[in-house]
PDB file of C-alpha atoms in Angstrom:
ATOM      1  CA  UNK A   1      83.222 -40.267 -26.391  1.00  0.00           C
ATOM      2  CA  UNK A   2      81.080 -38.826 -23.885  1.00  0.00           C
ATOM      3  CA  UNK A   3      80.618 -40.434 -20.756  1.00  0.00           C
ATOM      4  CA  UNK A   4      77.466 -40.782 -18.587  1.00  0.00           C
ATOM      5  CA  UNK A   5      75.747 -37.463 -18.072  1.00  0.00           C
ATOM      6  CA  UNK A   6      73.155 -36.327 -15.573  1.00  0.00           C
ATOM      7  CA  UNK A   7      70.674 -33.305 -15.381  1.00  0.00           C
ATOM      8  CA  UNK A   8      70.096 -31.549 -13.674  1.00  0.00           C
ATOM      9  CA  UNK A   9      73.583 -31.035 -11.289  1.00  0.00           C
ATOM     10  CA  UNK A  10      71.415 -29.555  -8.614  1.00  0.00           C
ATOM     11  CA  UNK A  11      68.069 -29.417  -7.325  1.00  0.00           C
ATOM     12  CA  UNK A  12      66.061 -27.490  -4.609  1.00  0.00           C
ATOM     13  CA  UNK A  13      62.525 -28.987  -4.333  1.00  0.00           C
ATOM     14  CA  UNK A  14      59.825 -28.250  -1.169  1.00  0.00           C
ATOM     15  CA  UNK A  15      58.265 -31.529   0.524  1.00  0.00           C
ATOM     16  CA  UNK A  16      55.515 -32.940  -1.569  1.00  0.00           C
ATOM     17  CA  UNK A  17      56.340 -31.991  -4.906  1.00  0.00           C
ATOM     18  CA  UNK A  18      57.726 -34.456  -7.983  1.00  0.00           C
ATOM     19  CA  UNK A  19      60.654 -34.203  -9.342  1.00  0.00           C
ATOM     20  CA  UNK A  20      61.942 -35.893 -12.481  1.00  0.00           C
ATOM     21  CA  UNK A  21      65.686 -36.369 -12.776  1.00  0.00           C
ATOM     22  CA  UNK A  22      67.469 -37.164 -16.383  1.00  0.00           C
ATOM     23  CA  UNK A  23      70.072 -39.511 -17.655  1.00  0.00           C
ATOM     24  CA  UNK A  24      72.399 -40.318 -20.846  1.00  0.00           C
ATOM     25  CA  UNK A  25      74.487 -43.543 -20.543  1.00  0.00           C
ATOM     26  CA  UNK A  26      77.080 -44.334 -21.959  1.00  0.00           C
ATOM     27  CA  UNK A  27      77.813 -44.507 -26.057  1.00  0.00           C
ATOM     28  CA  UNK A  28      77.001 -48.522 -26.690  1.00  0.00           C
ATOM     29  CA  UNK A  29      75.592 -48.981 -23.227  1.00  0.00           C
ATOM     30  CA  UNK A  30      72.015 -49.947 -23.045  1.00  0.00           C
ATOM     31  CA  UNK A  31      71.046 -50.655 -19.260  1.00  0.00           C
ATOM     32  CA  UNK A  32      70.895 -48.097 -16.746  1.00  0.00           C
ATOM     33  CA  UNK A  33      71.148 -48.095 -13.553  1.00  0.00           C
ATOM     34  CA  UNK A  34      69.586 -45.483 -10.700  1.00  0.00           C
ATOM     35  CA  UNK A  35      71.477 -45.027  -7.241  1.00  0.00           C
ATOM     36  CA  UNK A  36      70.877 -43.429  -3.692  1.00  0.00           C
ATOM     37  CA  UNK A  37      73.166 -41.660  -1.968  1.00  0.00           C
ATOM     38  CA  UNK A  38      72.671 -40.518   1.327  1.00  0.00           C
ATOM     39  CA  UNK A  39      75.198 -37.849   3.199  1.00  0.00           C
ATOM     40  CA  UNK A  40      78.096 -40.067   4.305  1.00  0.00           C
ATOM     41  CA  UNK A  41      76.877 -43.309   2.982  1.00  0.00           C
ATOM     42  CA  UNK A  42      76.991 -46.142   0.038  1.00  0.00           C
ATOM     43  CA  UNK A  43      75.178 -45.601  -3.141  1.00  0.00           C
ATOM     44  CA  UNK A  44      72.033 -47.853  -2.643  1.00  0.00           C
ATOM     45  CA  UNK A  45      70.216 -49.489  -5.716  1.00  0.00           C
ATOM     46  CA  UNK A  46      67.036 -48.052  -6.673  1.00  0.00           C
ATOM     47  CA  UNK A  47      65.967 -49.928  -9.608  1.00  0.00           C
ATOM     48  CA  UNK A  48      67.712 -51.081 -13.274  1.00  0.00           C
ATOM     49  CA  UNK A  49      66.023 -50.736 -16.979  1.00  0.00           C
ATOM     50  CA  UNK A  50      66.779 -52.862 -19.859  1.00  0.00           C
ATOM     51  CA  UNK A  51      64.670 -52.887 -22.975  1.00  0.00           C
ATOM     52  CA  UNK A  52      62.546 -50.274 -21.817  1.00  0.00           C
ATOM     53  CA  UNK A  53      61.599 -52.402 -19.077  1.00  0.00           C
ATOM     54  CA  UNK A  54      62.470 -51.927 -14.962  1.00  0.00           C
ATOM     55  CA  UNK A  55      64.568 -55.131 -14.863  1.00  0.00           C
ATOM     56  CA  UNK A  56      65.565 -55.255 -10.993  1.00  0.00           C
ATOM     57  CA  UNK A  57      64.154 -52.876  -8.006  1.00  0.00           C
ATOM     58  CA  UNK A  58      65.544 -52.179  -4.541  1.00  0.00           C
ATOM     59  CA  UNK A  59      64.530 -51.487  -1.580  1.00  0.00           C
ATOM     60  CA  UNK A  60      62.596 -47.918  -2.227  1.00  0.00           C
ATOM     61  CA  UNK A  61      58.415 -47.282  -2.301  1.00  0.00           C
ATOM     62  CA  UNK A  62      56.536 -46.948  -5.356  1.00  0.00           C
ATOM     63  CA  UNK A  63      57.156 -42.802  -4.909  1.00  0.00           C
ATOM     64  CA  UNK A  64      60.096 -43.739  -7.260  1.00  0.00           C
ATOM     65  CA  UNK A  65      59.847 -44.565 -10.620  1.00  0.00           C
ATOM     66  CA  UNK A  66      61.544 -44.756 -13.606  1.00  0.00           C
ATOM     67  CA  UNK A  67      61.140 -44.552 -17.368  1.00  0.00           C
ATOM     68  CA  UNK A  68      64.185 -45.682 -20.350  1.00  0.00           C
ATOM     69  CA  UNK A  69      63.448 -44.791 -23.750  1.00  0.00           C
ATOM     70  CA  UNK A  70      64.346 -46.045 -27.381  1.00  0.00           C
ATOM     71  CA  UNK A  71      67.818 -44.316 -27.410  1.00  0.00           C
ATOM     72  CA  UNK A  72      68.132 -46.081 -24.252  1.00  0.00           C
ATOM     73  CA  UNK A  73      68.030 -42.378 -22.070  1.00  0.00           C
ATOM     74  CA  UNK A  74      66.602 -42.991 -18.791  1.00  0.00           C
ATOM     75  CA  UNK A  75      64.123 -40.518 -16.227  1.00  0.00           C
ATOM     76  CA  UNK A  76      63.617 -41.377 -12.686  1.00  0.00           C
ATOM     77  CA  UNK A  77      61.035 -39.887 -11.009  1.00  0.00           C
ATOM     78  CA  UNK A  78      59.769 -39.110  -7.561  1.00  0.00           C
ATOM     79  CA  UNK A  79      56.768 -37.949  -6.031  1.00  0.00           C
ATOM     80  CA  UNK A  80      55.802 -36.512  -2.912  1.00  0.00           C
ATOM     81  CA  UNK A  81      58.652 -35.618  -1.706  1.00  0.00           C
ATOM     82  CA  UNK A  82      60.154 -36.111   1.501  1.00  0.00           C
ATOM     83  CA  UNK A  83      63.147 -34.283   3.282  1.00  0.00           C
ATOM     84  CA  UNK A  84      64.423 -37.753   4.015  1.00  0.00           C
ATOM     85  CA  UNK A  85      65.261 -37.739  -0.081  1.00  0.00           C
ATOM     86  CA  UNK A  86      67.524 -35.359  -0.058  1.00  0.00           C
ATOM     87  CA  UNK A  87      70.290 -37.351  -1.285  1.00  0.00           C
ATOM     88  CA  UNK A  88      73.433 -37.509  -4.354  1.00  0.00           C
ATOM     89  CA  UNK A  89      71.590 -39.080  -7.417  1.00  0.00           C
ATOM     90  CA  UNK A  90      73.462 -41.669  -9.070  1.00  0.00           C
ATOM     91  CA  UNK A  91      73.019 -42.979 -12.715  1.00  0.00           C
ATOM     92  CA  UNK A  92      75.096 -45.934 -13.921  1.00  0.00           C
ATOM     93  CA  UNK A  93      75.557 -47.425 -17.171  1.00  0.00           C
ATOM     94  CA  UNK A  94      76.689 -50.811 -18.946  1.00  0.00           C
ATOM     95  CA  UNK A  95      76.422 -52.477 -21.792  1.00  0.00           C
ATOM     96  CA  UNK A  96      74.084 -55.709 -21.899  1.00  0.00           C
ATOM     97  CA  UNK A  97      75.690 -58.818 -19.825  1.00  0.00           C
ATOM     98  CA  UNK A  98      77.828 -58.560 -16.588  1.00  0.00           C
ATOM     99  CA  UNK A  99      80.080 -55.685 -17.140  1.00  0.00           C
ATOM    100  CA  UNK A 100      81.198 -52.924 -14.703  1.00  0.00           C
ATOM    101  CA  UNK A 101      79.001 -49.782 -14.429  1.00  0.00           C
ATOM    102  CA  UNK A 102      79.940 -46.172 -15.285  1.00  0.00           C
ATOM    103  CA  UNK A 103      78.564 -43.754 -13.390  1.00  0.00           C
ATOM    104  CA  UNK A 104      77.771 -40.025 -14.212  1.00  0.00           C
ATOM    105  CA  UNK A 105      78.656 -37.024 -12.080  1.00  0.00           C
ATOM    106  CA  UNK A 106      75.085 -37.026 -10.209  1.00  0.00           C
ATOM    107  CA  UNK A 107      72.194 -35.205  -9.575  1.00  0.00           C
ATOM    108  CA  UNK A 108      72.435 -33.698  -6.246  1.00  0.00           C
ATOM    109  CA  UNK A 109      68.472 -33.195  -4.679  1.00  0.00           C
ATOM    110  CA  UNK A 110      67.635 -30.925  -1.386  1.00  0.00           C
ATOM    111  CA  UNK A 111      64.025 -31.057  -0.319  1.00  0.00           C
ATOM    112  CA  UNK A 112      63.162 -28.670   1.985  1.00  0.00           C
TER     113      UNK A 112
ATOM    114  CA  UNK B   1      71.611 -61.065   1.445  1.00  0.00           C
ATOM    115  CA  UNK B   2      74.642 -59.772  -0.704  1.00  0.00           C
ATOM    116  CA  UNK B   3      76.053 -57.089   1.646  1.00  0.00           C
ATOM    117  CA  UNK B   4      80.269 -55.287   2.232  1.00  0.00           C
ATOM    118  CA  UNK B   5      81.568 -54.057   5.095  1.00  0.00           C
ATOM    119  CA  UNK B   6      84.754 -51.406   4.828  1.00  0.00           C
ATOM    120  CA  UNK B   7      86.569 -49.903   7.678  1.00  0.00           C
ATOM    121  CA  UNK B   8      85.269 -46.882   8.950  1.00  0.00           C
ATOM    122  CA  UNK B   9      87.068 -43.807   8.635  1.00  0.00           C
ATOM    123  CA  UNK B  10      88.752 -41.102   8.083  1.00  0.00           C
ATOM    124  CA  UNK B  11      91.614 -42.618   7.533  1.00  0.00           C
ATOM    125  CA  UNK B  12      94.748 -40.249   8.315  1.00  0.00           C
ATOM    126  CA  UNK B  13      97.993 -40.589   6.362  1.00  0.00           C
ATOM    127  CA  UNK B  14     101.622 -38.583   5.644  1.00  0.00           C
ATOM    128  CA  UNK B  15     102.379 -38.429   2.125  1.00  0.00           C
ATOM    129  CA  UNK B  16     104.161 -41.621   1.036  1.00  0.00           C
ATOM    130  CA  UNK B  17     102.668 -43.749   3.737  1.00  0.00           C
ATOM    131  CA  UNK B  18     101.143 -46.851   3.198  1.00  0.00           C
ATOM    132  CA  UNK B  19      97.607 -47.339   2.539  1.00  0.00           C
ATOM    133  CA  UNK B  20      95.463 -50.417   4.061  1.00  0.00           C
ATOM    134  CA  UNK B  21      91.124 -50.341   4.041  1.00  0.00           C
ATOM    135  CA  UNK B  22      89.960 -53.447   4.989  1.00  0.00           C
ATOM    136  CA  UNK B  23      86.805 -54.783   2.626  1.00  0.00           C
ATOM    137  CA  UNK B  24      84.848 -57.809   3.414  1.00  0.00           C
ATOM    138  CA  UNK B  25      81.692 -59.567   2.007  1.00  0.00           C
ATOM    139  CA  UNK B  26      79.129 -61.906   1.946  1.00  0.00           C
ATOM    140  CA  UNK B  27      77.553 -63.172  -0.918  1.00  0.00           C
ATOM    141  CA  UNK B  28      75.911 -66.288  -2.740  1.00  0.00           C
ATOM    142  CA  UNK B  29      77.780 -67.729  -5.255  1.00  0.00           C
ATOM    143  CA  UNK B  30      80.778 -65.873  -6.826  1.00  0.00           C
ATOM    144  CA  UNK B  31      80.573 -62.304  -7.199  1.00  0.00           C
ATOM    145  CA  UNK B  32      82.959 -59.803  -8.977  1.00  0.00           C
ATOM    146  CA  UNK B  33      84.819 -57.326  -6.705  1.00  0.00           C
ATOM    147  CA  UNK B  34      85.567 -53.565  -7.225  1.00  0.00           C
ATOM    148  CA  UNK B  35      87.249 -50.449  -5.484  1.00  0.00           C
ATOM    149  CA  UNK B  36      85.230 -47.204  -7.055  1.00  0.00           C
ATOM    150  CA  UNK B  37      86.868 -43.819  -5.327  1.00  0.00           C
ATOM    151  CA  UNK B  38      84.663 -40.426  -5.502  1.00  0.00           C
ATOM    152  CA  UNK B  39      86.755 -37.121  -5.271  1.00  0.00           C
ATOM    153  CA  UNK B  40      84.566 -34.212  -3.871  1.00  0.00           C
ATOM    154  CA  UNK B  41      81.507 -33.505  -5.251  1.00  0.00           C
ATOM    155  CA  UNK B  42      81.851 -36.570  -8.451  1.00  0.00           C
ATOM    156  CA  UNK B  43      80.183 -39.191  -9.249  1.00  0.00           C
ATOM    157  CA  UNK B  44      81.828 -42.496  -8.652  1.00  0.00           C
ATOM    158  CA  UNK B  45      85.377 -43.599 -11.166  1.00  0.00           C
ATOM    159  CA  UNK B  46      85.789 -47.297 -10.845  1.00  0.00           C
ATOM    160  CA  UNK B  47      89.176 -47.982  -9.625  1.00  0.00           C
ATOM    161  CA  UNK B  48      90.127 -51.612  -9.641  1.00  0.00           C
ATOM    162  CA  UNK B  49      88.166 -55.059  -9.912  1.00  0.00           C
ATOM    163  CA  UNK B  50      88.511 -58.809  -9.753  1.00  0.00           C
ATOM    164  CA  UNK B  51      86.083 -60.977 -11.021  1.00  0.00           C
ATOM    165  CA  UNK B  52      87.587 -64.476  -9.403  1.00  0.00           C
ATOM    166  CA  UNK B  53      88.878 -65.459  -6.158  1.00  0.00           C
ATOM    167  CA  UNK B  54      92.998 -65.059  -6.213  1.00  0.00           C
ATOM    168  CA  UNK B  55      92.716 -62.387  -8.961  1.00  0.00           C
ATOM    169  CA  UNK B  56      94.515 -59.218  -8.439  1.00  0.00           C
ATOM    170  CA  UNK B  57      93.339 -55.935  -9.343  1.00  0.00           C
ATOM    171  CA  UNK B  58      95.532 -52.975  -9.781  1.00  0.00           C
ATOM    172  CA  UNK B  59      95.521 -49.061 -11.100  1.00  0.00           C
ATOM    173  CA  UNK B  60      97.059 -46.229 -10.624  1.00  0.00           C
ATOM    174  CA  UNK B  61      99.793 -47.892  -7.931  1.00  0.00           C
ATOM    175  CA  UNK B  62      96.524 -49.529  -5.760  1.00  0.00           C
ATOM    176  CA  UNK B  63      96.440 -52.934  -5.331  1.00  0.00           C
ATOM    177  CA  UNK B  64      93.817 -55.650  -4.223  1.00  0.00           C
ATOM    178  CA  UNK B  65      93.451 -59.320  -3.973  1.00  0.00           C
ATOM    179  CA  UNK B  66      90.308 -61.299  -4.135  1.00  0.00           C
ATOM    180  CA  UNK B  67      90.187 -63.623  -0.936  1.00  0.00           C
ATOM    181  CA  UNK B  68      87.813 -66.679  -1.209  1.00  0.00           C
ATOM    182  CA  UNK B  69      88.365 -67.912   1.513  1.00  0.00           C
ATOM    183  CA  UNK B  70      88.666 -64.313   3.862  1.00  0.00           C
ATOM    184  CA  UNK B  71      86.032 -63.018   2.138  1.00  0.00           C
ATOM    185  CA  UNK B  72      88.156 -59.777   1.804  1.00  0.00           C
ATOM    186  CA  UNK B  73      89.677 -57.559  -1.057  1.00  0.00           C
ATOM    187  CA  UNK B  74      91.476 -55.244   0.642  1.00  0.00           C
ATOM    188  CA  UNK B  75      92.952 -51.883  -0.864  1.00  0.00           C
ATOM    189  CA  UNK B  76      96.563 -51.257  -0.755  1.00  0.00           C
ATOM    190  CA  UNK B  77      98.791 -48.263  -1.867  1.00  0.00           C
ATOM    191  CA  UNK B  78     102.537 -48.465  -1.276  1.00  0.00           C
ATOM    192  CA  UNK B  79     102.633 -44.705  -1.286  1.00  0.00           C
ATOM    193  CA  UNK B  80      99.927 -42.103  -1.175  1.00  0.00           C
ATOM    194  CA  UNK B  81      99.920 -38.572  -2.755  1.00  0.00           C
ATOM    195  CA  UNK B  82      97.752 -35.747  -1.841  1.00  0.00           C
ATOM    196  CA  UNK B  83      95.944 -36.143  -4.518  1.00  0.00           C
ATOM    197  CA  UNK B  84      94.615 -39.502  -3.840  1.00  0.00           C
ATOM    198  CA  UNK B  85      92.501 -37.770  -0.557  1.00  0.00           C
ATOM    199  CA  UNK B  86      88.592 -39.220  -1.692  1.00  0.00           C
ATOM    200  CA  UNK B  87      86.521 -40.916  -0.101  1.00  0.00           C
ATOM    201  CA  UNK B  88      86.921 -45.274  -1.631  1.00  0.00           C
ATOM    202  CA  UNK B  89      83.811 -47.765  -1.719  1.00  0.00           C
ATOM    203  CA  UNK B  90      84.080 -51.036  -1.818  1.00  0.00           C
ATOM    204  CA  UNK B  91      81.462 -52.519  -4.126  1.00  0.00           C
ATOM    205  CA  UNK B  92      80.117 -56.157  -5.608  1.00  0.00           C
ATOM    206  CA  UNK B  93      78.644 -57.425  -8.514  1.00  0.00           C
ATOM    207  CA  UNK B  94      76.391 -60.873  -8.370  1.00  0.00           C
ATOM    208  CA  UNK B  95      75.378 -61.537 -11.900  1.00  0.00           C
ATOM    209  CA  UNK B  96      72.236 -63.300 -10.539  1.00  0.00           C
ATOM    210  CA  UNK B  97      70.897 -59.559  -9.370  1.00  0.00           C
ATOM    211  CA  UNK B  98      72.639 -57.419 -11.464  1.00  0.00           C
ATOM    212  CA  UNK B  99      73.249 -54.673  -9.632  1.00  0.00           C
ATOM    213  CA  UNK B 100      76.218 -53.327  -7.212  1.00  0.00           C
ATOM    214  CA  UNK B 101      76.163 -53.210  -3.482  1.00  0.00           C
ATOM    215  CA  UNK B 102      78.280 -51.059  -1.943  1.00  0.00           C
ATOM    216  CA  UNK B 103      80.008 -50.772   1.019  1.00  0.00           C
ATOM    217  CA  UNK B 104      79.236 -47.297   3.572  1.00  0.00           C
ATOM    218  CA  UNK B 105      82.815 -45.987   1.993  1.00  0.00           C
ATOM    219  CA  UNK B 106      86.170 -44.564   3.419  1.00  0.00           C
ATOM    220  CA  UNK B 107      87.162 -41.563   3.646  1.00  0.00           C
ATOM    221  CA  UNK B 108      90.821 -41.102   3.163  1.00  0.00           C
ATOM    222  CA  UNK B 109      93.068 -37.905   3.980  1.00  0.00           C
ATOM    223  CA  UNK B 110      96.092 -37.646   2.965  1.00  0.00           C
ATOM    224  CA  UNK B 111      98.421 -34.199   4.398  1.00  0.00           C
ATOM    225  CA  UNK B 112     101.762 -32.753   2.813  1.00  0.00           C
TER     226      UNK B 112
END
């Protein structure tokens, strides 16, 4: 059973492009989770899809946004990039209801 | 807010010393508690949780307590290997938001 896998594993973007960053939760999960993580810090929630639908946001502009499709797969996106997004790219899954998340390997983004 | 606040490290230990990092929270209500650890360069693993106040989580030889009325579940390890050296987050899960705050993490060396 595969686990929760990211795409891609590394990323070199300039400051003011988009970039669109993948995810594949979990087999039987359908909610997905997106996470920040800065150099030396916490993960820090950027939103959660459920149903297709952005269920819960954090703290982040509207530069980031996501998409979830029918096979529950999720995209987050960013736009106009800004060196202070260089960060580890988290994806988390769990099946509907209050269980623990899994988390993939990442998406590591430089913007230079 | 929901927010967790670990000791900072690194924390240095000998093999087969005994591991402490302090974990404390605030929260509304009654949230469920977790340990995730992140080797070098990987996502998050989840590591331990507790989802009620006096419940004990353990894996792997680690070990922690949820403290109602501390507000703490610290991680223990009677004695470390090498290969537990990772940095450990402290994390928890309000069902009202659905989502996981972390703590800024702790990194933990551990030499031969």
């Amino acid at each position: 059973d595969a686990g929760v896998t990211q795409s891609p594993t590394h990323l070199i973007k300039t400051r003011g492009q988009q970039v669109t960053l993948r995810c594949s939760p979990k087999s039987g999960h359908d909610t997905v989770s997106w996470y920040q993580q800065a150099l030396g810090q916490g993960p820090q929630f950027i939103f959660q899809y459920y149903e297709e639908e952005e269920r819960q946001r954090g703290n982040f502009p509207d530069r980031f946004s996501g998409h979830q499709f029918p096979n529950y797969s999720s995209e987050l996106n960013v736009n106009a990039l800004l060196l202070g997004d260089s960060a580890l790219y988290l994806c988390a899954s769990n099946p509907t209801g209050p269980y623990e998340q899994y988390f993939g390997p990442g998406t590591r983004l430089t913007v230079t | 807010g929901n927010s967790v606040t670990q000791m900072e490290g690194p924390v240095t230990l000998s093999e087969e010393a005994f591991l402490t990092i302090n974990c404390t929270y605030t929260a509304t209500g009654y949230p469920s508690l977790f340990w995730y650890v992140q080797y070098p360069g990987e996502g998050l693993q989840l590591l331990l949780k507790a989802t009620k106040a006096d419940d004990k989580g353990s894996n792997k030889g680690f070990e922690a307590t949820y403290r109602k009325e501390t507000t703490s579940f610290h991680l223990e390890k009677g004695s470390v290997q090498v290969s537990d050296s990772a940095v450990y987050f402290c994390a928890l899960y309000y069902s009202g938001y659905s989502t996981l705050t972390f703590g800024k993490g702790t990194m933990l060396l551990v030499s031969p």
